[in-house]
PDB file of C-alpha atoms and ligand atoms in Angstrom:
ATOM      1  CA  MET A   8      65.681  74.619  71.061  1.00  0.00           C
ATOM      2  CA  THR A   9      67.079  77.348  68.394  1.00  0.00           C
ATOM      3  CA  ILE A  10      67.251  80.991  69.565  1.00  0.00           C
ATOM      4  CA  GLU A  11      64.507  82.201  67.517  1.00  0.00           C
ATOM      5  CA  ARG A  12      61.817  80.205  68.736  1.00  0.00           C
ATOM      6  CA  LEU A  13      63.384  81.178  72.447  1.00  0.00           C
ATOM      7  CA  PRO A  14      60.429  82.960  74.748  1.00  0.00           C
ATOM      8  CA  GLU A  15      59.945  86.164  75.049  1.00  0.00           C
ATOM      9  CA  LEU A  16      62.758  88.000  77.558  1.00  0.00           C
ATOM     10  CA  SER A  17      63.367  91.317  78.354  1.00  0.00           C
ATOM     11  CA  VAL A  18      67.380  90.294  78.128  1.00  0.00           C
ATOM     12  CA  LEU A  19      67.379  89.060  74.638  1.00  0.00           C
ATOM     13  CA  ARG A  20      68.487  91.641  70.915  1.00  0.00           C
ATOM     14  CA  ARG A  21      65.047  91.586  69.916  1.00  0.00           C
ATOM     15  CA  ASN A  22      63.920  93.201  73.327  1.00  0.00           C
ATOM     16  CA  TRP A  23      66.618  95.405  74.357  1.00  0.00           C
ATOM     17  CA  PRO A  24      67.048  98.200  71.010  1.00  0.00           C
ATOM     18  CA  GLU A  25      69.991  99.588  71.954  1.00  0.00           C
ATOM     19  CA  TYR A  26      72.595  96.495  71.894  1.00  0.00           C
ATOM     20  CA  ALA A  27      70.486  94.921  68.703  1.00  0.00           C
ATOM     21  CA  GLY A  28      73.466  93.851  66.786  1.00  0.00           C
ATOM     22  CA  GLU A  29      75.594  90.804  66.878  1.00  0.00           C
ATOM     23  CA  ALA A  30      78.567  92.340  68.200  1.00  0.00           C
ATOM     24  CA  THR A  31      77.692  94.835  70.672  1.00  0.00           C
ATOM     25  CA  THR A  32      77.858  94.092  74.409  1.00  0.00           C
ATOM     26  CA  HIS A  33      75.843  95.769  77.424  1.00  0.00           C
ATOM     27  CA  GLU A  34      79.809  96.625  80.013  1.00  0.00           C
ATOM     28  CA  VAL A  35      78.442  95.554  82.703  1.00  0.00           C
ATOM     29  CA  GLU A  36      80.901  98.255  85.072  1.00  0.00           C
ATOM     30  CA  VAL A  37      83.005  96.894  88.002  1.00  0.00           C
ATOM     31  CA  GLN A  38      84.786  99.441  90.520  1.00  0.00           C
ATOM     32  CA  GLY A  39      86.001 101.494  87.385  1.00  0.00           C
ATOM     33  CA  VAL A  40      86.488  97.753  85.095  1.00  0.00           C
ATOM     34  CA  ARG A  41      84.325  97.901  81.828  1.00  0.00           C
ATOM     35  CA  ILE A  42      83.554  93.933  81.500  1.00  0.00           C
ATOM     36  CA  GLY A  43      81.831  93.030  78.044  1.00  0.00           C
ATOM     37  CA  ALA A  44      84.584  96.785  77.148  1.00  0.00           C
ATOM     38  CA  GLU A  45      87.801  95.397  74.006  1.00  0.00           C
ATOM     39  CA  ASP A  46      89.602  93.970  76.558  1.00  0.00           C
ATOM     40  CA  PRO A  47      88.926  90.201  78.134  1.00  0.00           C
ATOM     41  CA  VAL A  48      89.123  91.135  81.755  1.00  0.00           C
ATOM     42  CA  VAL A  49      90.327  88.584  83.894  1.00  0.00           C
ATOM     43  CA  ILE A  50      88.620  87.686  87.089  1.00  0.00           C
ATOM     44  CA  ALA A  51      91.034  85.487  89.549  1.00  0.00           C
ATOM     45  CA  GLY A  52      91.563  84.902  93.367  1.00  0.00           C
ATOM     46  CA  PRO A  53      90.980  82.114  95.843  1.00  0.00           C
ATOM     47  CA  CYS A  54      87.863  79.498  96.117  1.00  0.00           C
ATOM     48  CA  ALA A  55      87.822  80.161  99.206  1.00  0.00           C
ATOM     49  CA  VAL A  56      89.238  82.398 101.332  1.00  0.00           C
ATOM     50  CA  GLU A  57      91.277  80.520 103.328  1.00  0.00           C
ATOM     51  CA  SER A  58      92.692  83.451 105.994  1.00  0.00           C
ATOM     52  CA  ARG A  59      94.374  86.561 105.605  1.00  0.00           C
ATOM     53  CA  SER A  60      97.404  86.017 104.371  1.00  0.00           C
ATOM     54  CA  GLN A  61      96.164  83.181 102.151  1.00  0.00           C
ATOM     55  CA  THR A  62      93.617  86.174 100.407  1.00  0.00           C
ATOM     56  CA  MET A  63      96.515  88.945 100.822  1.00  0.00           C
ATOM     57  CA  ASN A  64      99.073  86.890  99.179  1.00  0.00           C
ATOM     58  CA  ILE A  65      96.718  85.899  96.236  1.00  0.00           C
ATOM     59  CA  ALA A  66      95.021  89.128  95.959  1.00  0.00           C
ATOM     60  CA  ARG A  67      98.175  90.564  95.506  1.00  0.00           C
ATOM     61  CA  ASP A  68      99.959  88.240  92.883  1.00  0.00           C
ATOM     62  CA  VAL A  69      96.327  89.172  91.097  1.00  0.00           C
ATOM     63  CA  HIS A  70      96.950  92.668  91.398  1.00  0.00           C
ATOM     64  CA  GLU A  71      99.949  91.558  89.649  1.00  0.00           C
ATOM     65  CA  ALA A  72      99.975  89.378  87.186  1.00  0.00           C
ATOM     66  CA  GLY A  73      97.434  92.448  85.515  1.00  0.00           C
ATOM     67  CA  GLY A  74      94.183  90.490  87.143  1.00  0.00           C
ATOM     68  CA  LYS A  75      91.231  93.169  87.198  1.00  0.00           C
ATOM     69  CA  LEU A  76      88.926  92.017  90.005  1.00  0.00           C
ATOM     70  CA  LEU A  77      89.533  89.502  92.878  1.00  0.00           C
ATOM     71  CA  ARG A  78      87.916  86.446  92.872  1.00  0.00           C
ATOM     72  CA  GLY A  79      87.131  84.664  96.301  1.00  0.00           C
ATOM     73  CA  GLY A  80      84.180  82.544  98.657  1.00  0.00           C
ATOM     74  CA  ALA A  81      83.457  83.775 102.013  1.00  0.00           C
ATOM     75  CA  PHE A  82      80.171  80.661 101.767  1.00  0.00           C
ATOM     76  CA  LYS A  83      80.954  78.460  99.719  1.00  0.00           C
ATOM     77  CA  PRO A  84      78.454  76.103  98.182  1.00  0.00           C
ATOM     78  CA  ARG A  85      79.839  72.314  99.331  1.00  0.00           C
ATOM     79  CA  SER A  86      78.241  69.118  98.373  1.00  0.00           C
ATOM     80  CA  ASN A  87      79.072  67.507 101.194  1.00  0.00           C
ATOM     81  CA  PRO A  88      78.332  69.309 104.800  1.00  0.00           C
ATOM     82  CA  ASN A  89      81.170  68.921 107.127  1.00  0.00           C
ATOM     83  CA  SER A  90      83.387  69.442 103.317  1.00  0.00           C
ATOM     84  CA  PHE A  91      84.777  73.122 104.935  1.00  0.00           C
ATOM     85  CA  GLN A  92      81.927  75.799 104.125  1.00  0.00           C
ATOM     86  CA  GLY A  93      84.214  78.901 104.463  1.00  0.00           C
ATOM     87  CA  LEU A  94      84.531  82.375 106.796  1.00  0.00           C
ATOM     88  CA  GLY A  95      81.203  83.379 106.863  1.00  0.00           C
ATOM     89  CA  ARG A  96      81.871  87.449 106.914  1.00  0.00           C
ATOM     90  CA  GLN A  97      84.608  87.322 108.695  1.00  0.00           C
ATOM     91  CA  GLY A  98      85.407  85.754 105.015  1.00  0.00           C
ATOM     92  CA  LEU A  99      83.589  88.718 103.673  1.00  0.00           C
ATOM     93  CA  GLU A 100      86.022  91.037 105.984  1.00  0.00           C
ATOM     94  CA  ILE A 101      88.961  89.975 104.947  1.00  0.00           C
ATOM     95  CA  LEU A 102      88.245  90.571 100.788  1.00  0.00           C
ATOM     96  CA  ALA A 103      87.637  93.771 102.152  1.00  0.00           C
ATOM     97  CA  GLU A 104      90.681  94.484 103.376  1.00  0.00           C
ATOM     98  CA  ALA A 105      91.948  92.654 100.175  1.00  0.00           C
ATOM     99  CA  ARG A 106      90.010  94.938  98.322  1.00  0.00           C
ATOM    100  CA  GLN A 107      91.586  98.525 100.072  1.00  0.00           C
ATOM    101  CA  ALA A 108      95.347  96.499  99.893  1.00  0.00           C
ATOM    102  CA  THR A 109      94.824  96.565  95.865  1.00  0.00           C
ATOM    103  CA  GLY A 110      92.566  98.727  94.887  1.00  0.00           C
ATOM    104  CA  LEU A 111      90.797  94.903  93.141  1.00  0.00           C
ATOM    105  CA  GLY A 112      87.482  95.566  93.349  1.00  0.00           C
ATOM    106  CA  ILE A 113      85.256  92.368  94.735  1.00  0.00           C
ATOM    107  CA  VAL A 114      83.772  88.892  93.281  1.00  0.00           C
ATOM    108  CA  THR A 115      81.696  86.516  96.356  1.00  0.00           C
ATOM    109  CA  GLU A 116      79.383  83.866  96.425  1.00  0.00           C
ATOM    110  CA  VAL A 117      75.468  84.795  97.872  1.00  0.00           C
ATOM    111  CA  LEU A 118      74.068  81.461  98.955  1.00  0.00           C
ATOM    112  CA  ASP A 119      70.916  82.725 101.345  1.00  0.00           C
ATOM    113  CA  PRO A 120      68.915  85.221 100.451  1.00  0.00           C
ATOM    114  CA  ARG A 121      68.431  86.494 103.946  1.00  0.00           C
ATOM    115  CA  LEU A 122      72.067  87.103 102.800  1.00  0.00           C
ATOM    116  CA  VAL A 123      71.552  89.450  99.996  1.00  0.00           C
ATOM    117  CA  GLU A 124      72.280  92.420 101.377  1.00  0.00           C
ATOM    118  CA  GLU A 125      75.078  91.974 103.846  1.00  0.00           C
ATOM    119  CA  VAL A 126      76.987  90.191 101.557  1.00  0.00           C
ATOM    120  CA  ALA A 127      76.527  93.024  99.219  1.00  0.00           C
ATOM    121  CA  SER A 128      77.616  95.683 101.826  1.00  0.00           C
ATOM    122  CA  TYR A 129      80.963  94.328 100.722  1.00  0.00           C
ATOM    123  CA  ALA A 130      80.895  92.458  97.381  1.00  0.00           C
ATOM    124  CA  ASP A 131      81.669  94.486  94.010  1.00  0.00           C
ATOM    125  CA  MET A 132      80.169  92.214  92.313  1.00  0.00           C
ATOM    126  CA  LEU A 133      77.953  89.404  93.294  1.00  0.00           C
ATOM    127  CA  GLN A 134      78.307  85.531  92.440  1.00  0.00           C
ATOM    128  CA  ILE A 135      74.673  83.493  91.468  1.00  0.00           C
ATOM    129  CA  GLY A 136      76.895  80.116  91.662  1.00  0.00           C
ATOM    130  CA  SER A 137      76.354  77.171  89.295  1.00  0.00           C
ATOM    131  CA  ARG A 138      74.407  74.454  91.971  1.00  0.00           C
ATOM    132  CA  SER A 139      72.053  78.618  93.022  1.00  0.00           C
ATOM    133  CA  MET A 140      71.195  79.679  89.186  1.00  0.00           C
ATOM    134  CA  GLN A 141      67.808  78.278  89.158  1.00  0.00           C
ATOM    135  CA  ASN A 142      67.245  79.167  93.525  1.00  0.00           C
ATOM    136  CA  PHE A 143      64.470  82.061  92.735  1.00  0.00           C
ATOM    137  CA  PRO A 144      64.287  83.792  95.732  1.00  0.00           C
ATOM    138  CA  LEU A 145      67.514  83.786  95.164  1.00  0.00           C
ATOM    139  CA  LEU A 146      67.805  85.472  92.320  1.00  0.00           C
ATOM    140  CA  ILE A 147      64.999  87.617  92.797  1.00  0.00           C
ATOM    141  CA  GLU A 148      67.228  88.816  96.398  1.00  0.00           C
ATOM    142  CA  VAL A 149      69.450  90.475  94.451  1.00  0.00           C
ATOM    143  CA  GLY A 150      68.242  91.172  91.284  1.00  0.00           C
ATOM    144  CA  ARG A 151      66.992  93.579  94.252  1.00  0.00           C
ATOM    145  CA  ALA A 152      70.669  94.349  95.879  1.00  0.00           C
ATOM    146  CA  GLY A 153      72.145  97.207  93.184  1.00  0.00           C
ATOM    147  CA  LYS A 154      75.521  95.197  92.840  1.00  0.00           C
ATOM    148  CA  PRO A 155      76.597  94.062  89.075  1.00  0.00           C
ATOM    149  CA  VAL A 156      75.648  89.872  89.255  1.00  0.00           C
ATOM    150  CA  LEU A 157      77.774  87.206  87.354  1.00  0.00           C
ATOM    151  CA  LEU A 158      75.310  84.144  86.796  1.00  0.00           C
ATOM    152  CA  LYS A 159      77.299  80.855  86.795  1.00  0.00           C
ATOM    153  CA  ARG A 160      75.589  78.799  84.216  1.00  0.00           C
ATOM    154  CA  GLY A 161      73.589  75.325  86.211  1.00  0.00           C
ATOM    155  CA  TRP A 162      76.157  72.243  84.807  1.00  0.00           C
ATOM    156  CA  SER A 163      72.924  71.749  83.261  1.00  0.00           C
ATOM    157  CA  ALA A 164      71.368  73.702  81.940  1.00  0.00           C
ATOM    158  CA  THR A 165      70.169  74.690  78.469  1.00  0.00           C
ATOM    159  CA  LEU A 166      70.887  78.206  77.106  1.00  0.00           C
ATOM    160  CA  GLU A 167      67.001  78.255  77.728  1.00  0.00           C
ATOM    161  CA  GLU A 168      67.385  77.463  81.299  1.00  0.00           C
ATOM    162  CA  TRP A 169      70.143  79.802  82.063  1.00  0.00           C
ATOM    163  CA  LEU A 170      68.549  82.813  80.559  1.00  0.00           C
ATOM    164  CA  CYS A 171      65.541  82.594  81.614  1.00  0.00           C
ATOM    165  CA  ALA A 172      67.254  82.712  85.390  1.00  0.00           C
ATOM    166  CA  ALA A 173      68.982  85.966  84.129  1.00  0.00           C
ATOM    167  CA  GLU A 174      65.476  87.095  83.173  1.00  0.00           C
ATOM    168  CA  TYR A 175      64.874  86.994  87.171  1.00  0.00           C
ATOM    169  CA  ILE A 176      66.946  89.315  87.505  1.00  0.00           C
ATOM    170  CA  ALA A 177      66.637  91.860  85.094  1.00  0.00           C
ATOM    171  CA  LYS A 178      62.973  91.664  85.629  1.00  0.00           C
ATOM    172  CA  GLN A 179      63.755  93.099  89.055  1.00  0.00           C
ATOM    173  CA  GLY A 180      65.118  96.292  87.154  1.00  0.00           C
ATOM    174  CA  ASN A 181      68.288  95.444  87.277  1.00  0.00           C
ATOM    175  CA  ARG A 182      69.845  94.439  83.586  1.00  0.00           C
ATOM    176  CA  ASP A 183      74.174  94.596  85.125  1.00  0.00           C
ATOM    177  CA  ILE A 184      74.549  90.997  84.491  1.00  0.00           C
ATOM    178  CA  VAL A 185      77.741  88.923  83.119  1.00  0.00           C
ATOM    179  CA  LEU A 186      77.373  85.813  82.175  1.00  0.00           C
ATOM    180  CA  CYS A 187      79.874  82.909  82.910  1.00  0.00           C
ATOM    181  CA  GLU A 188      80.150  79.481  81.427  1.00  0.00           C
ATOM    182  CA  ARG A 189      82.050  77.258  83.405  1.00  0.00           C
ATOM    183  CA  GLY A 190      81.763  73.945  82.691  1.00  0.00           C
ATOM    184  CA  VAL A 191      78.338  71.424  82.047  1.00  0.00           C
ATOM    185  CA  ARG A 192      78.346  67.885  83.825  1.00  0.00           C
ATOM    186  CA  SER A 193      78.720  64.294  80.485  1.00  0.00           C
ATOM    187  CA  SER A 194      79.949  60.458  82.335  1.00  0.00           C
ATOM    188  CA  CYS A 195      83.226  62.127  81.949  1.00  0.00           C
ATOM    189  CA  HIS A 196      83.074  63.304  84.875  1.00  0.00           C
ATOM    190  CA  TRP A 197      86.622  63.569  86.971  1.00  0.00           C
ATOM    191  CA  ASP A 198      88.254  61.192  84.283  1.00  0.00           C
ATOM    192  CA  HIS A 199      91.017  63.231  82.685  1.00  0.00           C
ATOM    193  CA  ALA A 200      88.913  66.014  82.971  1.00  0.00           C
ATOM    194  CA  ARG A 201      85.954  67.475  85.988  1.00  0.00           C
ATOM    195  CA  SER A 202      83.279  69.099  83.221  1.00  0.00           C
ATOM    196  CA  VAL A 203      83.329  69.940  79.184  1.00  0.00           C
ATOM    197  CA  LEU A 204      83.278  73.041  78.836  1.00  0.00           C
ATOM    198  CA  ASP A 205      80.899  73.786  76.225  1.00  0.00           C
ATOM    199  CA  LEU A 206      82.126  76.374  74.337  1.00  0.00           C
ATOM    200  CA  ASN A 207      80.362  75.913  71.597  1.00  0.00           C
ATOM    201  CA  VAL A 208      77.602  77.768  74.035  1.00  0.00           C
ATOM    202  CA  ILE A 209      79.624  81.211  73.686  1.00  0.00           C
ATOM    203  CA  GLU A 210      78.205  81.751  70.035  1.00  0.00           C
ATOM    204  CA  PRO A 211      74.478  81.327  70.060  1.00  0.00           C
ATOM    205  CA  LEU A 212      74.541  83.029  73.149  1.00  0.00           C
ATOM    206  CA  ARG A 213      76.571  86.280  71.518  1.00  0.00           C
ATOM    207  CA  ARG A 214      74.072  86.106  68.985  1.00  0.00           C
ATOM    208  CA  ALA A 215      70.319  85.448  71.485  1.00  0.00           C
ATOM    209  CA  THR A 216      72.117  88.214  73.890  1.00  0.00           C
ATOM    210  CA  PRO A 217      74.301  91.943  74.171  1.00  0.00           C
ATOM    211  CA  LEU A 218      75.060  90.738  78.097  1.00  0.00           C
ATOM    212  CA  PRO A 219      78.545  89.945  78.004  1.00  0.00           C
ATOM    213  CA  ILE A 220      80.206  86.313  78.634  1.00  0.00           C
ATOM    214  CA  ILE A 221      82.540  85.054  80.298  1.00  0.00           C
ATOM    215  CA  VAL A 222      84.433  81.298  80.907  1.00  0.00           C
ATOM    216  CA  ASP A 223      85.426  79.485  84.063  1.00  0.00           C
ATOM    217  CA  PRO A 224      88.314  77.282  82.714  1.00  0.00           C
ATOM    218  CA  SER A 225      89.046  76.024  86.446  1.00  0.00           C
ATOM    219  CA  HIS A 226      85.875  74.461  87.464  1.00  0.00           C
ATOM    220  CA  ALA A 227      85.456  72.951  83.596  1.00  0.00           C
ATOM    221  CA  THR A 228      88.745  71.363  83.596  1.00  0.00           C
ATOM    222  CA  GLY A 229      89.407  70.669  87.643  1.00  0.00           C
ATOM    223  CA  ASP A 230      92.495  70.522  86.611  1.00  0.00           C
ATOM    224  CA  TRP A 231      95.290  73.762  86.952  1.00  0.00           C
ATOM    225  CA  THR A 232      97.481  72.095  83.961  1.00  0.00           C
ATOM    226  CA  LEU A 233      93.819  71.820  81.741  1.00  0.00           C
ATOM    227  CA  VAL A 234      93.217  75.901  82.761  1.00  0.00           C
ATOM    228  CA  ALA A 235      96.280  77.816  79.995  1.00  0.00           C
ATOM    229  CA  PRO A 236      94.664  75.929  77.113  1.00  0.00           C
ATOM    230  CA  MET A 237      91.249  76.145  77.679  1.00  0.00           C
ATOM    231  CA  SER A 238      90.979  80.104  78.212  1.00  0.00           C
ATOM    232  CA  ARG A 239      93.287  81.412  75.932  1.00  0.00           C
ATOM    233  CA  ALA A 240      90.616  78.387  73.342  1.00  0.00           C
ATOM    234  CA  ALA A 241      87.946  81.010  75.787  1.00  0.00           C
ATOM    235  CA  VAL A 242      88.969  83.533  74.308  1.00  0.00           C
ATOM    236  CA  ALA A 243      89.769  82.824  70.915  1.00  0.00           C
ATOM    237  CA  SER A 244      85.861  81.135  70.883  1.00  0.00           C
ATOM    238  CA  GLY A 245      84.317  85.287  72.180  1.00  0.00           C
ATOM    239  CA  ALA A 246      84.922  85.250  76.492  1.00  0.00           C
ATOM    240  CA  GLN A 247      84.595  88.045  76.954  1.00  0.00           C
ATOM    241  CA  GLY A 248      86.848  87.601  80.447  1.00  0.00           C
ATOM    242  CA  LEU A 249      87.685  84.852  82.587  1.00  0.00           C
ATOM    243  CA  LEU A 250      86.793  83.560  85.835  1.00  0.00           C
ATOM    244  CA  VAL A 251      89.934  81.753  87.364  1.00  0.00           C
ATOM    245  CA  GLU A 252      91.397  80.257  90.965  1.00  0.00           C
ATOM    246  CA  VAL A 253      94.565  81.023  91.604  1.00  0.00           C
ATOM    247  CA  VAL A 254      96.311  78.403  94.849  1.00  0.00           C
ATOM    248  CA  GLU A 255      99.558  80.846  96.574  1.00  0.00           C
ATOM    249  CA  GLN A 256     103.060  80.844  95.745  1.00  0.00           C
ATOM    250  CA  ASP A 257     104.527  77.053  96.263  1.00  0.00           C
ATOM    251  CA  VAL A 258     101.188  76.015  98.485  1.00  0.00           C
ATOM    252  CA  ASP A 259     101.177  72.542  99.539  1.00  0.00           C
ATOM    253  CA  ARG A 260      97.877  71.678  97.344  1.00  0.00           C
ATOM    254  CA  GLU A 261      96.653  68.649  99.291  1.00  0.00           C
ATOM    255  CA  GLN A 262      96.671  71.587 102.706  1.00  0.00           C
ATOM    256  CA  VAL A 263      94.031  73.794 100.658  1.00  0.00           C
ATOM    257  CA  LYS A 264      90.438  73.518 101.655  1.00  0.00           C
ATOM    258  CA  CYS A 265      88.896  74.305  98.933  1.00  0.00           C
ATOM    259  CA  ASP A 266      89.376  72.868  94.779  1.00  0.00           C
ATOM    260  CA  GLY A 267      93.318  73.104  95.507  1.00  0.00           C
ATOM    261  CA  HIS A 268      93.555  70.960  92.361  1.00  0.00           C
ATOM    262  CA  GLN A 269      92.841  73.187  90.311  1.00  0.00           C
ATOM    263  CA  GLY A 270      94.011  76.857  91.136  1.00  0.00           C
ATOM    264  CA  VAL A 271      97.052  78.092  88.815  1.00  0.00           C
ATOM    265  CA  PRO A 272      99.881  79.886  90.673  1.00  0.00           C
ATOM    266  CA  PRO A 273     100.407  82.753  90.260  1.00  0.00           C
ATOM    267  CA  GLN A 274     102.790  82.640  87.619  1.00  0.00           C
ATOM    268  CA  LEU A 275     100.655  80.878  85.347  1.00  0.00           C
ATOM    269  CA  LEU A 276      98.144  83.778  85.945  1.00  0.00           C
ATOM    270  CA  LYS A 277     100.591  85.894  84.735  1.00  0.00           C
ATOM    271  CA  SER A 278     101.184  84.288  81.333  1.00  0.00           C
ATOM    272  CA  ILE A 279      97.362  83.299  80.638  1.00  0.00           C
ATOM    273  CA  VAL A 280      96.992  86.763  81.626  1.00  0.00           C
ATOM    274  CA  ARG A 281      98.704  88.042  78.255  1.00  0.00           C
ATOM    275  CA  ASP A 282      98.002  85.487  75.936  1.00  0.00           C
ATOM    276  CA  ILE A 283      94.457  85.776  75.729  1.00  0.00           C
ATOM    277  CA  ARG A 284      95.209  90.026  75.045  1.00  0.00           C
ATOM    278  CA  GLY A 285      97.683  88.678  72.478  1.00  0.00           C
ATOM    279  CA  ILE A 286      94.998  86.670  71.012  1.00  0.00           C
ATOM    280  CA  ALA A 287      91.822  89.267  71.889  1.00  0.00           C
ATOM    281  CA  GLU A 288      93.826  90.749  69.394  1.00  0.00           C
ATOM    282  CA  ALA A 289      94.291  88.518  66.908  1.00  0.00           C
ATOM    283  CA  THR A 290      89.869  87.220  67.009  1.00  0.00           C
ATOM    284  CA  ALA A 291      89.582  91.776  67.259  1.00  0.00           C
ATOM    285  CA  PRO A 292      86.788  91.526  65.731  1.00  0.00           C
ATOM    286  CA  ARG A 293      84.089  89.004  66.422  1.00  0.00           C
ATOM    287  CA  ALA A 294      81.716  89.572  64.779  1.00  0.00           C
ATOM    288  CA  PRO A 295      79.349  85.954  64.636  1.00  0.00           C
ATOM    289  CA  SER A 296      78.783  84.032  61.592  1.00  0.00           C
ATOM    290  CA  ARG A 297      75.156  83.427  61.857  1.00  0.00           C
ATOM    291  CA  PRO A 298      74.846  80.062  60.007  1.00  0.00           C
ATOM    292  CA  ARG A 299      74.214  79.237  56.541  1.00  0.00           C
ATOM    293  CA  ARG A 300      70.485  78.073  57.068  1.00  0.00           C
ATOM    294  CA  VAL A 301      69.906  80.784  59.278  1.00  0.00           C
ATOM    295  CA  ARG A 302      71.285  83.896  56.647  1.00  0.00           C
ATOM    296  CA  GLU A 303      68.770  81.931  54.062  1.00  0.00           C
ATOM    297  CA  ALA A 304      65.861  82.496  55.939  1.00  0.00           C
ATOM    298  CA  HIS A 305      65.901  85.601  56.853  1.00  0.00           C
ATOM    299  CA  GLY A 306      67.488  86.578  53.081  1.00  0.00           C
ATOM    300  CA  GLU A 307      70.104  87.676  53.983  1.00  0.00           C
ATOM    301  CA  ARG A 308      73.836  86.427  52.720  1.00  0.00           C
TER     302      ARG A 308
HETATM  303  C1  PEP B 408      83.155  78.900  92.794  1.00  0.00           C
HETATM  304  O1  PEP B 408      83.270  80.332  91.512  1.00  0.00           O
HETATM  305  O2  PEP B 408      83.399  79.467  93.759  1.00  0.00           O
HETATM  306  C2  PEP B 408      82.422  77.860  92.290  1.00  0.00           C
HETATM  307  C3  PEP B 408      81.851  77.028  93.241  1.00  0.00           C
HETATM  308  O3  PEP B 408      81.379  77.255  91.140  1.00  0.00           O
HETATM  309  P1  PEP B 408      81.018  76.561  90.621  1.00  0.00           P
HETATM  310  O4  PEP B 408      79.052  77.462  91.475  1.00  0.00           O
HETATM  311  O5  PEP B 408      81.175  76.975  88.573  1.00  0.00           O
HETATM  312  O6  PEP B 408      80.690  75.034  90.995  1.00  0.00           O
HETATM  313 MN1   MN B 409      86.349  76.048  93.558  1.00  0.00          MN
END
């Protein structure tokens, strides 16, 4: 599927005249933080809200490291129904307290269309997880909730399917959508890494849509030691921000209830934030270049 052949969607540049230029982005503002502006935005926090002290500690560390928004799951999509499912409403209360303490806006996942209103009453940005990218009733409810949306890519979704999912939200009158690449499944699943981080997709997305694009190196790699290099690569590839999982300082990873081996320690988060600032500056302006074949087809040099 080439960009030129995408179906007609309102989230495409060609149907959104104020963002006709390929270098322009529809900025999405979350609690005063502009995603898609010049500075890359780091959204960071625990995989799941596990306790008050764990979340408060990590929230302070994220704030100190220069993260701009706090992530954390209160409702967790787990493959195994016997695994920890999140603290639910209590988790939302803890996130609200962490916002109060640090000033960081909250990004949290909503799994169930029936709970959208409740989650939206706490969250500053609603996250749609990879498993839910094609849960169409959920996308419609989230589109009506009046909050910005972080739309993660389904782990086997094509660019077209991903943009169609964004369109479900946009059709409800909400185009404050941030796209998040989080790795695609391959035959290497849990070999040297959890998934393959598809950095190839960033440039075609930028050509297709003015929606901001961020990258989640944590779920893409599943391994905290790979998160920093993939963060740098993502920003060098044009990502406008990162979604990073963080663990508490000196934590016993075996005791973490969800994704304990992929969270970066706070000090590493700090160096990631510093490094990507430099990379974003060094690579800006990132006016995308089209492949020669496409330029020629449009009579461009
Ligand atoms: C998450 O970010 O909390 C998460 C569950 O990731 P994904 O939906 O990408 O698997
Ligand atoms: Mn996780």
